[in-house]
CSV table of C-alpha atoms in Angstrom, one decimal:
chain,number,residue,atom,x,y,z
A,25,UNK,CA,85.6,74.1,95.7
A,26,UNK,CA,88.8,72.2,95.0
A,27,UNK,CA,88.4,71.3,91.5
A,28,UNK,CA,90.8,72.7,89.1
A,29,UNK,CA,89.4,76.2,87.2
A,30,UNK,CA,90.5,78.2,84.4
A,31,UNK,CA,92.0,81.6,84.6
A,32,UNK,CA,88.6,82.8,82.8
A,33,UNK,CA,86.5,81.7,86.1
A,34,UNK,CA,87.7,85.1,88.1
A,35,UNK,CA,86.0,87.1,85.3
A,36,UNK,CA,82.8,84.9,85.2
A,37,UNK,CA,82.8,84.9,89.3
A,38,UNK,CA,83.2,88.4,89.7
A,39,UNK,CA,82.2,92.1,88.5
A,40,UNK,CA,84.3,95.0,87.7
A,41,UNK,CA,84.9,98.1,89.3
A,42,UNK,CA,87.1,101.2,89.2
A,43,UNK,CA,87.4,104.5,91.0
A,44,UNK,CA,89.8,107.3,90.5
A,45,UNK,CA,91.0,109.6,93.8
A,46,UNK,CA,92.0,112.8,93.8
A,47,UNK,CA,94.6,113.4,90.6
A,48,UNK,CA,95.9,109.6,91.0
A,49,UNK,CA,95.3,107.0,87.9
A,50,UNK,CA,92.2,105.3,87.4
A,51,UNK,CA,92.0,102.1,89.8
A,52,UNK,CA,90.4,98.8,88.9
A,53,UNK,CA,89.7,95.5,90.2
A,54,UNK,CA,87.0,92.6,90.6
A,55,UNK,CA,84.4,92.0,93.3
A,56,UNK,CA,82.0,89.2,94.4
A,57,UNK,CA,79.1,89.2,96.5
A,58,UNK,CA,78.6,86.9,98.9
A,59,UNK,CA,77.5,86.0,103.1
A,60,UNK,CA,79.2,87.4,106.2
A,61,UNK,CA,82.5,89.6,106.0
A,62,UNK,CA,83.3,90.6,102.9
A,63,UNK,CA,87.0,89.5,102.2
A,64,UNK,CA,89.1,92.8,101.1
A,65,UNK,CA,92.6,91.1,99.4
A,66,UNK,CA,95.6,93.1,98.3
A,67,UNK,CA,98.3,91.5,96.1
A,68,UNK,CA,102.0,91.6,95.9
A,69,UNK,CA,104.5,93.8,93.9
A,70,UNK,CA,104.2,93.2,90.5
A,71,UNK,CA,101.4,91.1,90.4
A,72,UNK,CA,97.4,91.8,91.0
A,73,UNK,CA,94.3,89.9,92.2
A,74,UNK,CA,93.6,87.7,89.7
A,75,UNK,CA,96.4,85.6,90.1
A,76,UNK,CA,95.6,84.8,93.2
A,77,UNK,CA,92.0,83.3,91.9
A,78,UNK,CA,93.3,79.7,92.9
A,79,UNK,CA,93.5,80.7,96.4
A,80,UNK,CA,90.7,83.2,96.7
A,81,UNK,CA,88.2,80.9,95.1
A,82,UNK,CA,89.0,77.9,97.3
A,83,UNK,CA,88.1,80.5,100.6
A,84,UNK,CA,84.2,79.9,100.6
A,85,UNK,CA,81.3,81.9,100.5
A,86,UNK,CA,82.5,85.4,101.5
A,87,UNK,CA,82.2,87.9,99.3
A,88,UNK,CA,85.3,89.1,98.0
A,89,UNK,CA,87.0,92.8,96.4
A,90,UNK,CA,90.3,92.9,94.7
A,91,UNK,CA,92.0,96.1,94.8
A,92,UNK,CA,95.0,96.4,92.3
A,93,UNK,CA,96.9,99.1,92.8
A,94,UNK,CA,98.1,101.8,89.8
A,95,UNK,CA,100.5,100.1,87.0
A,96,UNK,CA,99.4,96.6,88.1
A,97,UNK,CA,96.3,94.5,86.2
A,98,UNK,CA,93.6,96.7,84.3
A,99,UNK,CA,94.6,99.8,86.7
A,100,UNK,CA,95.9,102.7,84.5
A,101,UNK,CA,99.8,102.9,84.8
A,102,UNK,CA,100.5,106.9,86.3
A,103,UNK,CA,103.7,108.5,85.0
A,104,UNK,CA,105.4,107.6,88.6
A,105,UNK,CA,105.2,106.0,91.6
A,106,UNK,CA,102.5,108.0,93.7
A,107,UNK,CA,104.3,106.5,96.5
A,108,UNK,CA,103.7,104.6,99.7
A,109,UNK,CA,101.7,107.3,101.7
A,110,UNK,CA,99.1,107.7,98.4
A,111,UNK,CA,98.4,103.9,98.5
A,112,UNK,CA,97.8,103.9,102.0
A,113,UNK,CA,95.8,106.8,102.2
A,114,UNK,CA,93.9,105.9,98.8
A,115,UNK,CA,93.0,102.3,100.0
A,116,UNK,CA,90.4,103.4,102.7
A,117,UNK,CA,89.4,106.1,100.8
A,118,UNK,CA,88.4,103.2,98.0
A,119,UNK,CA,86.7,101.1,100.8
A,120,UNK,CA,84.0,104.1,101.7
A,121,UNK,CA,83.5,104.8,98.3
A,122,UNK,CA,83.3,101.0,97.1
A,123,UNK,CA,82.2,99.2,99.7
A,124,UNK,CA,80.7,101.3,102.3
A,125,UNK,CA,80.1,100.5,106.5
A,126,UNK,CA,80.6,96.5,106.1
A,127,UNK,CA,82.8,94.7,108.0
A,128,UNK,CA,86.0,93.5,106.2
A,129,UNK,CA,88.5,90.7,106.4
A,130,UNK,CA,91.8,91.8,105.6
A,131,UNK,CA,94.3,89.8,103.6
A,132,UNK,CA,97.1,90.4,102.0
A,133,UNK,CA,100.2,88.8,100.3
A,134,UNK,CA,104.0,90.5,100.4
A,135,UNK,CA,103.8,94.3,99.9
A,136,UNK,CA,100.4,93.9,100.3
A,137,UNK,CA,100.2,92.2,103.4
A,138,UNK,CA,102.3,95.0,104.6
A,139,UNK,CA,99.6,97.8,103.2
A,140,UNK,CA,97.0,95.7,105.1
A,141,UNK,CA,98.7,95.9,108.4
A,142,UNK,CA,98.8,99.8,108.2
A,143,UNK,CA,95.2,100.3,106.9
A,144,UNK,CA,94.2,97.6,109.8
A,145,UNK,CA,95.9,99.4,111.9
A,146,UNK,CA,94.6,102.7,111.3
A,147,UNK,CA,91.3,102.1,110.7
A,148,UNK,CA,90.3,99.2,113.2
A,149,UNK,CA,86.4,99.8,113.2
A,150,UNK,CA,86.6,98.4,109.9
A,151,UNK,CA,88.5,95.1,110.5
A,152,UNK,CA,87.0,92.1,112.1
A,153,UNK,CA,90.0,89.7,111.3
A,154,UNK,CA,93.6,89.8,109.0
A,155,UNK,CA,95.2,87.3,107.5
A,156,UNK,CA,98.7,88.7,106.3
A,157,UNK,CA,100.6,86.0,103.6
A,158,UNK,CA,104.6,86.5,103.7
A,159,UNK,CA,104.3,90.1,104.7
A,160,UNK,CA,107.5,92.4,103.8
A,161,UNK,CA,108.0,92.6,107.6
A,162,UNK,CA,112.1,93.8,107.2
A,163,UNK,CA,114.5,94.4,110.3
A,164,UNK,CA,113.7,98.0,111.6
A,165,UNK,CA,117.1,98.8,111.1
A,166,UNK,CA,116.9,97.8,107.3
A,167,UNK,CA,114.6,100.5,106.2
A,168,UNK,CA,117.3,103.4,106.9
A,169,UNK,CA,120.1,101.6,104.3
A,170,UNK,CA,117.1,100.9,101.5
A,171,UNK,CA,116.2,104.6,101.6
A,172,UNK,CA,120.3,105.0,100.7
A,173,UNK,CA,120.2,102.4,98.3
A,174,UNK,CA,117.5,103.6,96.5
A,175,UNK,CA,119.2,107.1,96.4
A,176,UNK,CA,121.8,105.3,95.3
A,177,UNK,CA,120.2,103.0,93.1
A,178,UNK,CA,121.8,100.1,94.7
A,179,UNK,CA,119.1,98.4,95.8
A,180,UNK,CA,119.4,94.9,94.3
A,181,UNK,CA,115.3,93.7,93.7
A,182,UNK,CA,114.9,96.7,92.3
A,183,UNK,CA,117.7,96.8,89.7
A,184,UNK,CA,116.1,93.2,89.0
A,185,UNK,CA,113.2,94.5,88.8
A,186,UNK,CA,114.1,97.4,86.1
A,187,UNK,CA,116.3,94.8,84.2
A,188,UNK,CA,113.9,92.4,83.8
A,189,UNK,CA,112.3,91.4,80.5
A,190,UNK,CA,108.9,92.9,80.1
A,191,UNK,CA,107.8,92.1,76.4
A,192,UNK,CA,106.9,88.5,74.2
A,193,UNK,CA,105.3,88.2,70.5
A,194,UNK,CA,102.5,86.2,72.6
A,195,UNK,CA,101.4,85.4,75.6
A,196,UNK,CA,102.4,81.3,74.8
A,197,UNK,CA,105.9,82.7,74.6
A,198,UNK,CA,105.5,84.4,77.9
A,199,UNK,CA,104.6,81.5,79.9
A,200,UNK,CA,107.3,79.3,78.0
A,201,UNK,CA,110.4,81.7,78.9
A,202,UNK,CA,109.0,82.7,82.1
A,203,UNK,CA,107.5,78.9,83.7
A,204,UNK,CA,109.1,77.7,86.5
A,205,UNK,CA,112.0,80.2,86.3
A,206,UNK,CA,112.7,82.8,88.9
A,207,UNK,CA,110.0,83.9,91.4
A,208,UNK,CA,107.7,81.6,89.6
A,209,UNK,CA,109.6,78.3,90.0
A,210,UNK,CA,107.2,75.8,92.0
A,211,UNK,CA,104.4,77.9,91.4
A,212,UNK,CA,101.1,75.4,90.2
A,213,UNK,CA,100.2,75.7,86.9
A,214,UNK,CA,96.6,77.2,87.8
A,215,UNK,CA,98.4,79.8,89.5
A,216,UNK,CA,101.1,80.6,86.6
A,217,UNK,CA,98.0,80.3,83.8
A,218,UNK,CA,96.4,82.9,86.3
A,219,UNK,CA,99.6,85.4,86.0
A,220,UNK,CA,99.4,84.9,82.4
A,221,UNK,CA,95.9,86.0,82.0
A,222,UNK,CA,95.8,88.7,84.1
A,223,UNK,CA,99.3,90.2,85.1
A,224,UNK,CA,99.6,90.8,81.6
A,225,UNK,CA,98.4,93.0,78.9
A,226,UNK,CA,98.2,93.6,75.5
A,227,UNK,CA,100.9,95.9,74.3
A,228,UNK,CA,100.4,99.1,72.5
A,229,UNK,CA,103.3,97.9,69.5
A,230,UNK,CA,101.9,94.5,69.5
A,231,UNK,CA,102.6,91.4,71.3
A,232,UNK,CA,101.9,91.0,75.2
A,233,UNK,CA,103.8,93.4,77.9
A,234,UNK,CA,103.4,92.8,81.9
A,235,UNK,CA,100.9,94.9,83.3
A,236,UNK,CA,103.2,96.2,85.7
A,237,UNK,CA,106.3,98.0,83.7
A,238,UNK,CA,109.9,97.3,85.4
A,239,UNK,CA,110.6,100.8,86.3
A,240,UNK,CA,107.5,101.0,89.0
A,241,UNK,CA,107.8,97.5,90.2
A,242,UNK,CA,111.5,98.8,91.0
A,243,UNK,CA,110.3,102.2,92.5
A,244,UNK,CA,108.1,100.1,95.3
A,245,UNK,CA,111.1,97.9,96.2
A,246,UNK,CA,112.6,101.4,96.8
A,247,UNK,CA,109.6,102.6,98.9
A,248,UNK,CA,109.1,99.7,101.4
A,249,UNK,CA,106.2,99.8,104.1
A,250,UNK,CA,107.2,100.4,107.9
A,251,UNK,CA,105.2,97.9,109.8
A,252,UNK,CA,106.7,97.9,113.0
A,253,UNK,CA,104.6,100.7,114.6
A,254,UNK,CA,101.0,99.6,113.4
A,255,UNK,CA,101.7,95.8,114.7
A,256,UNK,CA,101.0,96.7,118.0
A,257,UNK,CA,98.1,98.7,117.3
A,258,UNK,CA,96.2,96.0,115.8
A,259,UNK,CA,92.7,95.2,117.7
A,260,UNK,CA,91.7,92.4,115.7
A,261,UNK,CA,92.8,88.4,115.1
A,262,UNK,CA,95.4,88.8,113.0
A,263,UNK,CA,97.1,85.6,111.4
A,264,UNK,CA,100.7,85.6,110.0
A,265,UNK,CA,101.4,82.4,107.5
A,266,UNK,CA,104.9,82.8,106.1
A,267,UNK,CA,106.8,80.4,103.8
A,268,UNK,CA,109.4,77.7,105.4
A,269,UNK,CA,111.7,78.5,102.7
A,270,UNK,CA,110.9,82.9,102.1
A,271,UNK,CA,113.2,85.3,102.1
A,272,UNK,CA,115.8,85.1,105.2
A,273,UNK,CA,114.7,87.5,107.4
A,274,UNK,CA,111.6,86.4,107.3
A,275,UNK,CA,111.7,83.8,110.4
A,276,UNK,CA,113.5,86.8,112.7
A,277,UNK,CA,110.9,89.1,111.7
A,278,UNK,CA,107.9,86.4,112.3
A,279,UNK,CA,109.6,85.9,116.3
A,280,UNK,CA,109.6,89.7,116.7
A,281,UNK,CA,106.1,90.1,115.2
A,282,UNK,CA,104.6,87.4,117.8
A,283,UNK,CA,105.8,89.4,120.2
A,284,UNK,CA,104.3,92.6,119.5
A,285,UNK,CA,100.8,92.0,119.9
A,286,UNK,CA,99.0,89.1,121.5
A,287,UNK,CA,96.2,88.5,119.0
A,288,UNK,CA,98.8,87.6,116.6
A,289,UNK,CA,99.2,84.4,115.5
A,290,UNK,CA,102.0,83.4,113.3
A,291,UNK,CA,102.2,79.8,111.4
A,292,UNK,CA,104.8,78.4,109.0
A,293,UNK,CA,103.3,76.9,105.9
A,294,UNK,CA,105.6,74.8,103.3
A,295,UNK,CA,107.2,76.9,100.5
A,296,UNK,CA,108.8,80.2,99.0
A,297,UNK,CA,107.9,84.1,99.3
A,298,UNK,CA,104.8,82.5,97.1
A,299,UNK,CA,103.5,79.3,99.2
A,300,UNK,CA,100.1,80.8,98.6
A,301,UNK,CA,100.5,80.7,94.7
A,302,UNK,CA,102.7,77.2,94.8
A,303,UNK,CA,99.9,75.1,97.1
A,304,UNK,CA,96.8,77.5,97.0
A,305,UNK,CA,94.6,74.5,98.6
A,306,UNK,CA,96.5,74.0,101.2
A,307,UNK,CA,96.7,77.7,102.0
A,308,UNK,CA,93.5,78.2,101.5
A,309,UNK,CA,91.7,75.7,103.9
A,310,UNK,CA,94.3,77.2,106.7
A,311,UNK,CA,92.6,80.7,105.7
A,312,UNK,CA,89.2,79.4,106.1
A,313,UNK,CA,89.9,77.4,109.1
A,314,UNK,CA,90.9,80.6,111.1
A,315,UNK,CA,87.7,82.5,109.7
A,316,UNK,CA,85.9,79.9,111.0
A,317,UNK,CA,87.2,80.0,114.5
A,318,UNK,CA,87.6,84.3,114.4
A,319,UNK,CA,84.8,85.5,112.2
A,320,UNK,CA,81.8,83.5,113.3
């Protein structure tokens, strides 16, 4: 399945659901059936599962559930962050409730690669393989000074974050100011028509507004996830792809990760924070080529 595809092929591949926890905001998000493990992906800040269709299409015939998390996609924004610990605790509460006893494939890009690790990590039983894309893996030391920065409000991806233009007349004037500008540069255009479609949504004075409003996209940059503890506690094949040319701690991090836990794998793939989203073929058929050799 390597053909080009519209945006509108997640919504005729896939069904809706939606679940709401405790007090926290209604969730949404898409699943597929499909044979053997059912793949369970999370997406990065700002963004949710159906951009990520050009990838996640291309990864066979595993069924599939894409969990976007409050304030991003169809998911109802809440009036604040519910925070780290709610979204960890939330996402396996969703997985009984959703998906019940079967056996899951964890994957996750960015923030959600790093949500992944901790769920994986607490709840093993459930995993039989992860594939983590350009997890937030930051120095250990680095999580003390963004808990002061945040306090502080100094914390520069999230002042980006909150400064950055959330509203266009149309969604054609969206993709012309944001194409191939920013995090998007080198992204394909598959992958950018997907962020179009579905990062977005229709806003409530007219015109188009990102799904995900600056001021919580900026609260999770605040609110980073500690890995460092749940990498070793992994009991699963785990894979680590990372871009060439992602953030700079990312290669330190990568060394120090390998070394934490032998079934670890970690593998350098051409590209940004966003290889995944700039080549999704090539990323892809590296996905399904560990599956084939982990999850037989």
């Amino acid at each position: 399945m390597t053909d080009a595809s519209s945006p509108d092929d997640y919504l005729l591949h896939t069904q809706p659901w939606q679940s709401q926890t405790g007090d926290g905001p209604l969730l949404r998000g898409r699943r597929r059936d499909g044979a053997g493990p059912l793949l369970h992906f999370l997406h990065g800040n700002g963004l949710c599962g159906g951009v990520y269709w050009p990838m996640l299409r291309r990864l066979g015939e595993h069924g599939l559930f894409c969990h976007d998390y409050e304030g991003h996609g169809a998911s109802e924004r809440p009036a604040q962050f519910s925070g780290t610990r709610a979204l960890i605790r939330r996402i396996p509460q969703i997985i009984d409730e959703q998906i019940g006893a079967q056996p899951l494939i964890g994957i996750g890009h960015s923030f959600g690669g790093a949500l992944s690790l901790r769920v994986a990590a607490a709840h093993p039983q459930r995993f039989r393989a992860l594939v983590l894309l350009d997890p937030i893996l930051l120095p250990p030391s680095a999580y003390f000074g963004l808990r002061l920065a945040a306090t502080l409000r100094l914390n520069p991806m999230s002042r980006a974050a909150r400064r950055r233009r959330a509203h266009w007349p149309t969604r054609e004037a969206a993709y012309r100011h944001l194409h191939q500008r920013g995090i998007y540069r080198g992204w394909s255009d598959e992958a950018f028509a997907a962020f179009i479609e579905y990062a977005m949504r229709e806003a409530a004075d007219g015109g188009c507004e990102l799904s995900c409003p600056g001021a919580l996209e900026g609260a999770i940059f605040d609110h980073p996830v500690y890995p460092w503890r749940a990498l070793p506690k992994l009991r699963c094949p785990t894979l680590i792809l990372y871009g060439q040319d992602s953030y700079g701690f990312m290669a330190g991090a990568m060394r120090r990760a390998a070394h934490s836990n032998p079934l670890l794998q970690v593998e350098a793939l051409p590209g940004g924070h966003c290889f995944m989203l700039e080549d999704p073929e090539t990323s892809a058929a590296r996905i399904r080529a560990f599956l084939a050799q982990h999850t037989p």
